[in-house]
Coordinates of C-alpha atoms and ligand atoms in Angstrom, one line a residue:
M28 CA -229.2 -233.0 -3.5
V29 CA -226.3 -234.5 -5.5
N30 CA -224.4 -231.6 -7.2
A31 CA -224.6 -231.3 -10.9
L32 CA -220.9 -232.4 -11.7
D33 CA -221.3 -235.6 -9.7
A34 CA -224.7 -236.2 -11.0
R35 CA -223.4 -236.1 -14.4
L36 CA -220.7 -238.6 -13.6
S37 CA -223.4 -241.0 -12.2
M38 CA -225.7 -240.6 -15.1
Y39 CA -223.0 -241.5 -17.6
H40 CA -222.5 -244.7 -15.8
F41 CA -226.3 -245.2 -16.0
Y42 CA -226.5 -244.5 -19.7
T43 CA -223.8 -247.1 -20.5
A44 CA -225.4 -249.6 -18.1
F45 CA -228.9 -249.2 -19.6
A46 CA -227.4 -249.7 -23.2
A47 CA -225.9 -252.8 -22.0
L48 CA -229.1 -254.0 -20.5
L49 CA -230.9 -253.4 -23.7
I50 CA -228.4 -255.2 -26.0
G51 CA -227.6 -258.0 -23.6
G52 CA -231.4 -258.7 -22.9
F53 CA -232.0 -258.9 -26.7
F54 CA -229.3 -261.6 -26.9
G55 CA -230.7 -263.4 -24.1
L56 CA -234.1 -263.6 -26.0
L57 CA -232.4 -265.1 -28.9
Q58 CA -230.8 -267.7 -26.8
T59 CA -234.1 -268.9 -25.6
L60 CA -235.4 -269.0 -28.9
V61 CA -232.6 -271.1 -30.5
R62 CA -232.6 -273.5 -27.7
S63 CA -236.3 -274.1 -28.0
E64 CA -235.7 -274.5 -31.8
Q65 CA -238.0 -271.6 -32.8
L66 CA -235.2 -269.8 -34.4
T67 CA -232.0 -270.3 -36.4
L68 CA -229.6 -267.6 -36.2
P69 CA -228.0 -266.3 -39.5
V70 CA -224.9 -267.9 -40.5
D71 CA -222.6 -265.2 -39.4
L72 CA -223.9 -265.3 -35.7
N73 CA -223.7 -268.5 -33.7
Y74 CA -225.3 -269.4 -30.4
Y75 CA -222.3 -269.4 -28.2
Q76 CA -221.3 -266.1 -29.5
V77 CA -224.7 -264.8 -28.5
L78 CA -224.3 -266.5 -25.2
T79 CA -220.9 -264.8 -24.6
A80 CA -222.4 -261.2 -25.4
H81 CA -225.4 -261.9 -23.2
G82 CA -223.3 -262.9 -20.2
V83 CA -220.6 -260.3 -20.6
L84 CA -222.9 -257.3 -21.3
L85 CA -225.3 -258.2 -18.5
A86 CA -223.4 -260.0 -15.8
L87 CA -220.2 -258.0 -16.1
V88 CA -220.9 -254.7 -18.0
F89 CA -224.6 -253.6 -16.9
T90 CA -223.8 -254.4 -13.2
T91 CA -220.4 -252.8 -12.9
F92 CA -221.5 -249.6 -14.6
F93 CA -224.7 -249.4 -12.6
I94 CA -223.0 -250.2 -9.3
F95 CA -220.4 -247.5 -9.7
G96 CA -223.1 -244.9 -10.7
F97 CA -225.1 -245.8 -7.7
M98 CA -222.0 -245.7 -5.3
Y99 CA -220.8 -242.3 -6.6
A100 CA -224.3 -240.9 -5.9
G101 CA -224.8 -242.3 -2.5
V102 CA -221.1 -241.5 -1.3
V103 CA -221.5 -237.9 -2.5
K104 CA -225.0 -237.7 -0.9
T105 CA -223.6 -238.9 2.4
T106 CA -220.1 -237.4 2.6
G107 CA -220.3 -234.3 0.4
E108 CA -219.2 -233.5 -3.2
F109 CA -216.0 -235.0 -4.6
A110 CA -212.9 -232.9 -4.7
S111 CA -212.0 -232.5 -8.2
H112 CA -208.8 -234.9 -8.3
R113 CA -211.2 -237.6 -7.1
R114 CA -213.8 -236.7 -9.6
K115 CA -211.1 -236.7 -12.3
A116 CA -210.0 -240.3 -11.0
A117 CA -213.6 -241.4 -11.3
W118 CA -213.9 -240.2 -14.9
I119 CA -210.5 -241.8 -15.9
G120 CA -212.2 -245.0 -14.4
F121 CA -215.3 -244.5 -16.6
V122 CA -213.4 -244.0 -19.8
L123 CA -211.0 -247.0 -19.1
M124 CA -214.1 -249.2 -18.3
L125 CA -215.9 -248.0 -21.5
I126 CA -212.8 -248.7 -23.7
G127 CA -212.5 -252.1 -22.2
T128 CA -216.2 -252.7 -22.8
I129 CA -216.0 -251.5 -26.4
M130 CA -212.9 -253.7 -27.1
A131 CA -214.5 -256.8 -25.6
T132 CA -218.0 -256.4 -27.2
T133 CA -216.4 -255.7 -30.7
L134 CA -214.3 -258.8 -30.4
I135 CA -217.2 -261.0 -29.3
L136 CA -219.3 -259.6 -32.3
M137 CA -216.4 -260.5 -34.6
N138 CA -216.6 -264.1 -33.3
K139 CA -213.0 -263.6 -32.0
A140 CA -214.0 -264.0 -28.2
T141 CA -216.6 -266.9 -28.1
V142 CA -215.6 -267.9 -24.7
L143 CA -218.7 -267.3 -22.5
Y144 CA -218.5 -264.8 -19.8
T145 CA -216.4 -267.1 -17.6
F146 CA -213.7 -267.2 -20.5
Y147 CA -212.9 -270.8 -19.3
A148 CA -209.5 -272.0 -20.7
P149 CA -208.9 -274.0 -22.9
L150 CA -211.4 -272.0 -24.9
Q151 CA -209.2 -269.2 -26.3
A152 CA -210.1 -265.7 -27.3
S153 CA -208.2 -262.9 -29.1
P154 CA -205.6 -261.4 -26.6
F155 CA -207.3 -258.1 -27.1
F156 CA -210.4 -259.6 -25.4
Y157 CA -208.4 -260.2 -22.4
I158 CA -206.8 -256.7 -22.5
G159 CA -210.3 -255.2 -22.9
L160 CA -211.1 -257.1 -19.5
A161 CA -208.0 -255.7 -18.0
F162 CA -209.0 -252.1 -19.1
I163 CA -212.4 -252.7 -17.2
I164 CA -210.6 -253.9 -14.0
I165 CA -208.0 -251.1 -14.1
G166 CA -211.0 -248.7 -14.6
T167 CA -212.5 -249.9 -11.4
Y168 CA -209.3 -249.3 -9.5
F169 CA -209.5 -245.5 -10.3
A170 CA -213.1 -245.7 -9.2
A171 CA -212.3 -247.3 -5.9
Y172 CA -209.6 -244.8 -5.4
A173 CA -212.1 -242.1 -5.7
I174 CA -214.5 -243.6 -3.2
I175 CA -212.0 -244.9 -0.6
S176 CA -210.1 -241.7 -0.4
Q177 CA -213.3 -239.7 -0.1
Y178 CA -214.1 -241.9 2.9
R179 CA -210.7 -241.5 4.5
S180 CA -210.7 -237.7 4.3
W181 CA -214.3 -237.6 5.6
R182 CA -213.0 -239.6 8.6
K183 CA -210.1 -237.2 9.2
E184 CA -212.4 -234.3 9.1
H185 CA -214.8 -235.8 11.5
K186 CA -212.8 -237.5 14.1
G187 CA -214.6 -239.8 16.4
E188 CA -217.9 -239.6 14.5
K189 CA -219.5 -242.7 12.9
S190 CA -219.0 -242.7 9.3
P191 CA -222.2 -242.5 7.1
L192 CA -223.7 -246.1 6.7
F193 CA -223.9 -245.9 2.8
T194 CA -220.4 -244.8 2.5
F195 CA -219.0 -247.4 4.8
M196 CA -220.9 -250.2 2.9
A197 CA -219.5 -248.7 -0.4
V198 CA -216.0 -249.1 0.9
A199 CA -216.6 -252.6 2.3
T200 CA -217.9 -253.7 -1.1
L201 CA -214.7 -252.2 -2.8
V202 CA -212.4 -253.8 -0.3
L203 CA -214.0 -257.2 -1.2
W204 CA -213.6 -256.2 -4.8
L205 CA -210.0 -255.2 -4.6
I206 CA -209.0 -258.6 -2.9
A207 CA -211.1 -260.5 -5.3
T208 CA -209.7 -259.0 -8.3
I209 CA -206.2 -260.4 -7.4
G210 CA -207.3 -263.6 -8.7
V211 CA -208.6 -262.7 -12.1
V212 CA -205.7 -260.1 -12.7
T213 CA -203.2 -262.7 -12.0
A214 CA -204.8 -265.3 -14.4
V215 CA -205.2 -262.7 -17.2
T216 CA -201.9 -261.2 -16.9
L217 CA -199.8 -264.3 -16.2
Q218 CA -201.7 -267.0 -18.0
Y219 CA -204.4 -265.7 -20.6
I220 CA -202.6 -262.8 -22.2
P221 CA -199.2 -264.7 -22.9
W222 CA -201.1 -267.8 -24.0
S223 CA -203.3 -266.0 -26.4
F224 CA -200.5 -264.1 -27.9
G225 CA -198.7 -267.5 -28.5
W226 CA -195.8 -266.6 -26.1
T227 CA -196.6 -269.6 -24.2
E228 CA -198.0 -272.7 -25.9
T229 CA -200.1 -274.1 -23.2
I230 CA -202.1 -273.1 -20.2
N231 CA -202.6 -274.8 -16.8
V232 CA -206.3 -275.1 -17.0
A233 CA -207.2 -276.0 -13.5
L234 CA -205.2 -273.2 -12.1
S235 CA -206.8 -270.6 -14.4
R236 CA -210.4 -271.8 -13.4
T237 CA -209.3 -271.7 -9.7
L238 CA -208.0 -268.1 -10.1
F239 CA -211.1 -267.1 -12.0
W240 CA -213.5 -268.5 -9.1
F241 CA -211.2 -266.8 -6.5
F242 CA -212.7 -263.9 -8.1
G243 CA -215.9 -265.2 -9.6
H244 CA -217.6 -266.0 -6.3
P245 CA -217.1 -262.7 -4.5
L246 CA -218.0 -261.2 -7.8
V247 CA -221.6 -262.3 -7.1
Y248 CA -221.5 -260.4 -3.8
F249 CA -220.1 -257.4 -5.5
W250 CA -223.5 -257.4 -7.4
L251 CA -225.4 -258.2 -4.3
L252 CA -224.1 -255.7 -1.8
P253 CA -225.1 -252.6 -3.6
A254 CA -228.8 -254.2 -3.5
Y255 CA -228.2 -254.7 0.2
M256 CA -227.1 -251.1 0.4
A257 CA -230.5 -250.0 -1.0
W258 CA -232.4 -252.4 1.4
Y259 CA -230.5 -251.4 4.5
V260 CA -230.4 -247.6 3.9
T261 CA -233.0 -246.6 1.5
V262 CA -235.9 -249.0 1.7
P263 CA -236.5 -248.2 5.6
K264 CA -237.0 -244.6 4.5
I265 CA -239.2 -245.3 1.5
I266 CA -241.7 -247.3 3.8
G267 CA -241.7 -244.5 6.4
G268 CA -239.6 -246.6 8.9
K269 CA -236.2 -246.8 10.4
I270 CA -233.1 -248.9 9.9
F271 CA -233.2 -251.7 12.5
S272 CA -229.5 -251.6 13.4
D273 CA -226.8 -249.9 12.0
S274 CA -224.1 -252.1 13.7
L275 CA -225.8 -255.2 12.5
A276 CA -225.6 -254.0 8.9
R277 CA -222.0 -252.8 9.1
L278 CA -221.1 -256.2 10.6
A279 CA -223.0 -258.1 7.8
F280 CA -220.8 -256.2 5.3
L281 CA -217.7 -257.1 7.0
L282 CA -218.5 -260.7 7.2
F283 CA -219.0 -260.7 3.4
I284 CA -215.3 -259.4 3.2
L285 CA -214.2 -262.4 5.4
F286 CA -216.3 -265.3 3.8
S287 CA -217.1 -264.3 0.3
I288 CA -213.6 -265.1 -1.1
P289 CA -212.2 -268.3 0.3
V290 CA -215.0 -270.4 -1.2
G291 CA -214.5 -270.5 -4.9
F292 CA -214.1 -274.2 -5.0
H293 CA -217.8 -274.6 -4.6
H294 CA -217.9 -273.9 -8.3
Q295 CA -215.3 -276.6 -9.1
L296 CA -216.8 -279.5 -6.9
L297 CA -216.7 -281.6 -9.8
E298 CA -213.4 -280.8 -11.2
P299 CA -210.5 -283.0 -10.9
G300 CA -207.1 -281.9 -9.5
I301 CA -208.3 -280.5 -6.2
S302 CA -208.5 -282.7 -3.2
E303 CA -211.8 -283.5 -1.4
V304 CA -210.3 -282.0 1.8
W305 CA -209.9 -278.5 0.4
K306 CA -213.2 -278.8 -1.4
Y307 CA -214.7 -279.7 2.2
V308 CA -213.0 -276.7 3.7
Q309 CA -214.5 -274.3 1.2
V310 CA -217.8 -275.8 1.4
V311 CA -217.7 -275.2 5.3
L312 CA -216.9 -271.6 4.6
T313 CA -219.6 -271.2 1.8
F314 CA -222.1 -272.1 4.7
A315 CA -220.5 -269.3 6.7
V316 CA -221.2 -266.8 3.9
I317 CA -224.9 -267.6 4.2
I318 CA -224.9 -265.9 7.8
P319 CA -224.6 -262.4 6.7
S320 CA -227.6 -262.9 4.1
L321 CA -229.7 -264.4 7.0
M322 CA -228.7 -261.4 9.2
T323 CA -230.0 -259.3 6.3
A324 CA -233.4 -261.1 6.0
F325 CA -233.8 -260.7 9.8
A326 CA -233.0 -256.9 9.8
M327 CA -235.4 -256.4 6.8
F328 CA -238.3 -258.2 8.5
A329 CA -237.6 -256.1 11.6
S330 CA -237.6 -252.9 9.6
F331 CA -240.9 -253.8 8.1
E332 CA -242.4 -254.9 11.2
I333 CA -241.4 -251.7 13.2
A334 CA -242.5 -249.4 10.4
G335 CA -245.9 -251.2 10.3
R336 CA -246.5 -251.1 14.0
E337 CA -245.6 -247.6 14.1
K338 CA -248.5 -246.9 11.7
G339 CA -250.8 -248.9 14.1
A340 CA -250.6 -252.4 12.7
T341 CA -251.8 -255.0 15.1
G342 CA -251.6 -258.9 15.4
L343 CA -248.8 -261.1 14.1
L344 CA -248.8 -260.1 10.5
G345 CA -250.7 -256.8 10.6
W346 CA -247.6 -254.7 9.6
F347 CA -247.5 -256.4 6.2
K348 CA -250.6 -254.5 5.1
K349 CA -249.1 -251.3 6.0
L350 CA -246.2 -251.6 3.5
P351 CA -246.4 -249.1 0.6
W352 CA -247.5 -251.5 -1.9
S353 CA -248.4 -249.0 -4.6
D354 CA -245.0 -247.1 -4.5
V355 CA -242.6 -248.8 -7.3
R356 CA -239.6 -247.6 -5.3
F357 CA -240.6 -250.2 -2.6
L358 CA -242.5 -252.8 -4.7
A359 CA -239.5 -253.6 -7.0
P360 CA -236.9 -254.3 -4.2
F361 CA -239.5 -256.1 -2.1
I362 CA -240.2 -258.7 -4.9
G363 CA -236.4 -258.9 -5.3
M364 CA -236.2 -259.9 -1.6
A365 CA -239.0 -262.4 -2.0
F366 CA -237.1 -263.9 -4.9
F367 CA -234.0 -264.2 -2.7
I368 CA -235.8 -266.8 -0.4
P369 CA -236.0 -269.5 -2.9
A370 CA -232.8 -268.2 -4.6
G371 CA -230.8 -268.5 -1.4
A372 CA -232.2 -272.1 -0.8
G373 CA -231.1 -273.1 -4.2
G374 CA -227.5 -271.6 -3.4
I375 CA -227.6 -273.9 -0.3
I376 CA -228.4 -276.9 -2.5
N377 CA -225.7 -275.9 -5.0
A378 CA -223.2 -275.6 -2.1
S379 CA -224.0 -279.1 -0.7
H380 CA -221.4 -281.3 -2.1
Q381 CA -223.5 -284.2 -2.8
M382 CA -226.4 -282.3 -4.2
N383 CA -224.1 -280.4 -6.4
Q384 CA -223.5 -283.7 -8.3
V385 CA -227.0 -283.5 -9.4
V386 CA -227.4 -280.0 -10.6
H387 CA -223.9 -278.9 -11.7
N388 CA -223.7 -278.2 -15.4
T389 CA -227.3 -278.5 -15.7
I390 CA -229.6 -275.4 -16.5
W391 CA -230.8 -275.6 -12.8
V392 CA -227.6 -273.5 -12.1
T393 CA -228.7 -271.0 -14.8
G394 CA -232.0 -270.8 -13.0
H395 CA -230.2 -270.1 -9.8
F396 CA -228.3 -267.3 -11.1
H397 CA -231.2 -265.7 -12.8
I398 CA -233.4 -265.5 -9.7
T399 CA -230.3 -264.2 -7.7
I400 CA -228.7 -261.6 -10.1
G401 CA -231.6 -261.4 -12.6
A402 CA -234.4 -261.1 -10.0
T403 CA -233.2 -260.1 -6.6
V404 CA -230.4 -257.7 -7.7
I405 CA -231.8 -256.4 -11.0
L406 CA -235.3 -255.7 -9.4
T407 CA -233.6 -253.7 -6.6
F408 CA -231.5 -251.8 -9.4
F409 CA -234.8 -251.1 -11.2
G410 CA -236.3 -249.8 -7.9
I411 CA -233.2 -247.5 -7.3
S412 CA -233.3 -246.1 -10.8
Y413 CA -237.1 -244.8 -10.3
W414 CA -236.0 -242.4 -7.7
L415 CA -232.3 -242.0 -8.5
I416 CA -232.6 -240.9 -12.1
P417 CA -235.1 -238.2 -11.5
H418 CA -233.1 -237.1 -8.5
L419 CA -229.9 -236.6 -10.3
K420 CA -231.6 -234.9 -13.3
G421 CA -233.7 -232.5 -11.1
R422 CA -237.0 -234.0 -12.1
V423 CA -239.8 -235.9 -10.3
L424 CA -241.3 -239.4 -10.6
T425 CA -244.8 -238.7 -11.4
K426 CA -247.8 -240.9 -10.3
H427 CA -248.3 -242.0 -14.0
I428 CA -244.6 -243.1 -14.4
N429 CA -245.0 -244.8 -11.0
N430 CA -248.0 -246.7 -12.2
L431 CA -246.2 -247.8 -15.4
G432 CA -243.2 -248.8 -13.4
K433 CA -245.5 -251.0 -11.5
Y434 CA -246.3 -252.8 -14.8
Q435 CA -242.8 -253.0 -15.8
I436 CA -241.8 -254.7 -12.5
V437 CA -244.8 -257.1 -12.7
L438 CA -243.7 -258.1 -16.3
W439 CA -240.3 -258.8 -15.1
T440 CA -241.4 -260.7 -12.1
V441 CA -243.7 -262.9 -14.2
G442 CA -241.2 -263.4 -16.9
M443 CA -238.3 -264.2 -14.6
F444 CA -240.6 -266.5 -12.5
I445 CA -241.6 -268.6 -15.8
M446 CA -238.2 -268.6 -17.1
S447 CA -236.2 -269.7 -13.9
A448 CA -238.9 -272.0 -12.7
A449 CA -238.5 -273.9 -16.1
M450 CA -234.8 -273.9 -15.8
H451 CA -234.8 -275.2 -12.3
F452 CA -237.3 -278.0 -13.1
S453 CA -235.7 -279.1 -16.3
G454 CA -232.3 -278.9 -14.8
L455 CA -233.3 -281.4 -12.2
S456 CA -234.0 -283.9 -15.0
G457 CA -230.5 -283.3 -16.6
N458 CA -231.2 -280.5 -19.2
P459 CA -227.6 -279.2 -19.7
R460 CA -226.4 -275.7 -19.5
R461 CA -224.1 -273.7 -21.9
T462 CA -225.5 -276.0 -24.7
Q463 CA -227.2 -275.0 -27.8
I464 CA -228.9 -278.4 -28.7
T465 CA -231.0 -279.9 -26.1
S466 CA -233.2 -282.5 -28.0
Y467 CA -230.4 -285.1 -28.3
N468 CA -231.8 -286.3 -31.5
G469 CA -235.2 -287.1 -29.7
H470 CA -233.5 -289.4 -27.0
E471 CA -236.1 -290.2 -24.3
A472 CA -234.0 -288.6 -21.6
A473 CA -234.4 -285.2 -23.3
A474 CA -238.2 -285.7 -24.0
S475 CA -239.6 -283.4 -21.3
W476 CA -237.3 -280.6 -22.1
G477 CA -238.8 -279.1 -25.2
S478 CA -242.0 -277.7 -23.5
Y479 CA -239.6 -276.2 -20.6
E480 CA -237.5 -274.7 -23.4
V481 CA -240.7 -273.0 -24.9
A482 CA -241.6 -271.8 -21.3
M483 CA -238.2 -270.2 -21.1
S484 CA -238.7 -268.4 -24.3
V485 CA -242.0 -267.1 -23.1
G486 CA -240.5 -265.9 -19.9
G487 CA -237.5 -264.3 -22.1
T488 CA -240.1 -262.4 -24.3
L489 CA -241.8 -260.9 -21.2
L490 CA -238.4 -260.0 -19.8
L491 CA -237.5 -258.2 -23.2
F492 CA -240.8 -256.3 -23.1
S493 CA -240.1 -255.3 -19.5
I494 CA -236.6 -253.9 -20.6
F495 CA -238.2 -251.9 -23.4
L496 CA -240.7 -250.4 -20.9
F497 CA -238.0 -249.8 -18.4
I498 CA -235.7 -247.9 -21.0
G499 CA -238.6 -245.9 -22.1
L500 CA -239.6 -244.9 -18.6
M501 CA -235.9 -244.1 -17.7
I502 CA -235.7 -241.9 -21.0
N503 CA -238.8 -240.2 -19.7
L504 CA -237.5 -239.6 -16.2
A505 CA -234.1 -238.3 -17.4
F506 CA -235.4 -235.8 -20.0
W507 CA -239.1 -235.2 -20.1
A508 CA -240.5 -235.7 -16.5
P509 CA -241.5 -232.5 -14.8
K510 CA -238.7 -230.5 -13.3
G511 CA -238.6 -230.6 -9.5
S512 CA -236.8 -232.4 -6.8
E513 CA -237.1 -236.1 -6.0
E514 CA -236.0 -237.4 -2.7
F515 CA -232.8 -239.3 -2.3
P516 CA -234.1 -241.6 0.7
I517 CA -231.6 -242.0 3.5
G518 CA -232.9 -243.9 6.5
E519 CA -232.3 -243.1 10.0
E520 CA -231.6 -245.7 12.8
F521 CA -234.2 -247.2 15.1
E522 CA -232.3 -246.3 18.1
D523 CA -229.6 -243.7 17.3
T524 CA -226.3 -245.1 18.6
H525 CA -223.8 -242.3 18.1
Q526 CA -221.0 -244.7 19.3
L527 CA -220.0 -247.6 17.0
P528 CA -218.0 -250.4 18.5
K529 CA -214.5 -249.3 17.3
L530 CA -213.7 -252.8 16.0
L531 CA -216.4 -252.3 13.3
E532 CA -214.4 -249.6 11.6
N533 CA -210.9 -251.1 12.2
W534 CA -210.2 -252.2 8.6
K535 CA -206.9 -253.6 9.2
V536 CA -208.3 -256.3 11.4
W537 CA -210.9 -257.3 9.0
I538 CA -208.6 -257.3 6.0
A539 CA -206.0 -259.3 8.0
I540 CA -208.5 -261.9 8.9
A541 CA -209.8 -262.2 5.4
I542 CA -206.2 -262.6 4.1
L543 CA -205.6 -265.4 6.7
L544 CA -208.7 -267.3 5.6
I545 CA -207.6 -266.9 2.1
L546 CA -204.2 -268.3 2.7
I547 CA -205.6 -271.3 4.8
A548 CA -208.1 -272.1 2.0
Y549 CA -206.0 -271.7 -1.1
T550 CA -202.2 -272.0 -0.2
I551 CA -202.0 -275.8 -0.3
P552 CA -204.3 -276.6 -3.1
V553 CA -202.8 -273.8 -5.4
I554 CA -199.3 -275.3 -4.7
D555 CA -200.7 -278.7 -5.7
L556 CA -202.3 -277.4 -8.8
I557 CA -198.8 -276.0 -9.8
Q558 CA -196.6 -278.6 -8.8
D559 CA -198.7 -281.7 -9.9
A560 CA -200.0 -280.0 -12.9
P561 CA -200.6 -282.4 -15.9
P562 CA -199.3 -281.1 -19.2
G563 CA -201.1 -277.7 -20.0
S564 CA -203.5 -277.3 -22.8
P565 CA -203.3 -275.4 -26.2
G566 CA -206.0 -273.0 -27.0
Y567 CA -209.3 -274.2 -28.8
Q568 CA -211.7 -272.0 -30.9
F569 CA -214.5 -274.2 -31.8
W570 CA -217.0 -271.7 -33.3
Ligands
HAS1105 FE1 -224.8 -268.6 -6.4 C1 -223.4 -270.6 -8.9 C2 -223.9 -271.1 -4.1 C3 -225.8 -266.5 -3.9 C4 -224.8 -266.0 -8.5 N1 -224.3 -268.3 -8.4 C5 -223.7 -269.4 -9.2 C6 -223.6 -268.7 -10.5 C7 -223.8 -267.5 -10.3 C8 -224.4 -267.2 -9.0 C9 -223.8 -266.3 -11.5 O1 -222.2 -273.5 -3.9 C10 -223.1 -269.5 -11.8 C11 -221.7 -269.4 -12.1 C12 -221.4 -270.1 -13.4 O2 -221.6 -269.6 -14.4 O3 -221.1 -271.2 -13.3 N2 -224.9 -268.8 -4.3 C13 -224.5 -269.8 -3.6 C14 -224.9 -269.6 -2.1 C15 -225.4 -268.4 -2.1 C16 -225.4 -267.8 -3.5 C17 -224.6 -270.6 -1.1 N3 -225.3 -266.7 -6.2 C18 -225.7 -265.9 -5.1 C19 -226.0 -264.7 -5.4 C20 -225.7 -264.6 -6.7 C21 -225.2 -265.7 -7.2 C22 -226.4 -263.7 -4.3 C23 -225.9 -263.3 -7.5 C24 -226.0 -262.1 -7.2 N4 -223.8 -270.4 -6.3 C25 -223.6 -271.3 -5.4 C26 -223.0 -272.5 -5.8 C27 -222.8 -272.4 -7.2 C28 -223.4 -271.1 -7.6 C29 -222.4 -273.6 -5.0 C30 -222.0 -273.3 -8.2 C31 -223.0 -274.3 -8.8 C32 -222.3 -275.2 -9.8 O4 -222.3 -276.4 -9.6 O5 -221.7 -274.7 -10.9 C33 -225.8 -267.6 -0.8 O6 -225.1 -266.4 -0.8 C34 -227.2 -267.5 -0.8 C35 -227.7 -266.9 0.7 C36 -229.1 -266.3 0.6 C37 -229.9 -266.6 1.6 C38 -231.3 -265.9 1.5 C39 -231.6 -264.8 2.5 C40 -232.9 -264.1 2.1 C41 -233.1 -262.7 2.2 C42 -234.3 -262.3 1.7 C43 -235.2 -261.9 2.8 C44 -236.7 -261.5 2.4 C45 -237.4 -260.5 2.8 C46 -238.7 -260.2 2.1 C47 -237.2 -259.8 4.1 C48 -229.7 -267.3 2.8 C49 -232.1 -261.7 2.6 C50 -239.9 -260.8 2.8 C51 -240.7 -261.5 1.9 C52 -242.0 -262.2 1.9 C53 -242.5 -263.1 1.0 C54 -242.6 -262.0 3.3

């Protein structure tokens, strides 16, 4: 059981995350309706403003609050309650993140930060938008302190013992996060804030985007790894099975620290100012970052098969039938995993330099990130919520809510399938992303896109219904469900190896290799971007 004080800390993160999900999801539907020309926004709200709010609230705010709420609960569950100074740090982190979120959202709603969630220069926002983002990041540093110092003191008190897998994974995720944020912190403090206050007239655009993607790509693994924590640690227990291999799981997380950062150029393959050689180097490293996901796929299949066979399954695929399909705690993450097979294949297409020429800046990429973050990760987060919210509130997931939960998951699956399939297919015929108008005055190139846009709005409508149902069920689980105790599922290893290869917990080695790879991949191109920079750009506010 997570103690009451730490449960409260997690719950406040979830309340904020779910509020962001509701508002951000509503803005998402508006976008699809505008693009398919079924809705004209009121004059004081414009498409790009709605697009910015959608991206910031879902991709940045919902995820970050949910992830910290989940990590706090898991760390406390596996290492014991937080000492009061750590809990205090976590609360300070929460308040700073909340202040930053309120600042950024208010400025977006005032149309003073219509710069999309990637805040690409030369689009310029109010300086207070960037300051709001800085608050969010500083908040996460307090949160990281709470978790990492808890892990360190656990290790001091348990000399020679293997650390709990969940906490190890949380620390690995935060190490990745701390290194990644160096890029965005540098860009925001040295470039965006002085430029938006008018202290500097121009900005080095290519450098700002490079620093953004130094952060932006590992950011997607900051979203993914908490889903992997649930897959590795909690799903095996839910299916009545075992964790296939503790060491494999740890190694996968460590490989993400190494390979998720020096790969940002795969988002800039079509940008000038970066030589082909460095793009090539980072594409090769991108292919390396696929490996830990392939390891994860292998481990998941192994866990499923072992669990099924222990329950008497025979034949090549007999184990598949033994999985607990009627349990929403399993169904949701499983569908998320299934989505990740085509989603990962799409990522590999994006990363392939030549094929990127076809898909970059088309709505294919929007489709890619809706089935990665919007399906794989979010479905897993939904699955977690169904057991974690009642666990933290001392209530139980009833059969009735479990059944309604399955409807919610199916609605999400169908909605996401329709929407992202339409995005992928029309993207292949050139339908652009980040654009309000897609009919191009009836030009024949755009002739097929209209029906795809309508399909996206149908998918978007189902998704919003699914969010309404989810929020309703969460309110029920938090406040009305019968009192009792819901399990926090923590899996056991298939073969209990008390000894862990020492190298796997030697953080200095992994961090040193990560820094080395980053220096190799970024030093020369960044020097080039500074030394050979064209004149910088003033800021633009178009809407
Ligand atoms: Fe990506 C663009 C490449 C993964 C998110 N990506 C984006 C953007 C976002 C995003 C948000 O190289 C857009 C940014 C923007 O606004 O411009 N991505 C990749 C690659 C991977 C990848 C190589 N992306 C993700 C994940 C995301 C995410 C994860 C969010 C969480 N992405 C790119 C590239 C671009 C890009 C280019 C730039 C495009 C452009 O031109 O702008 C890899 O990490 C994928 C590896 C995954 C696998 C799949 C393993 C499968 C598993 C499931 C097993 C299933 C089981 C269930 C066990 C190899 C683990 C069994 C099921 C049964 C049915 C039996």
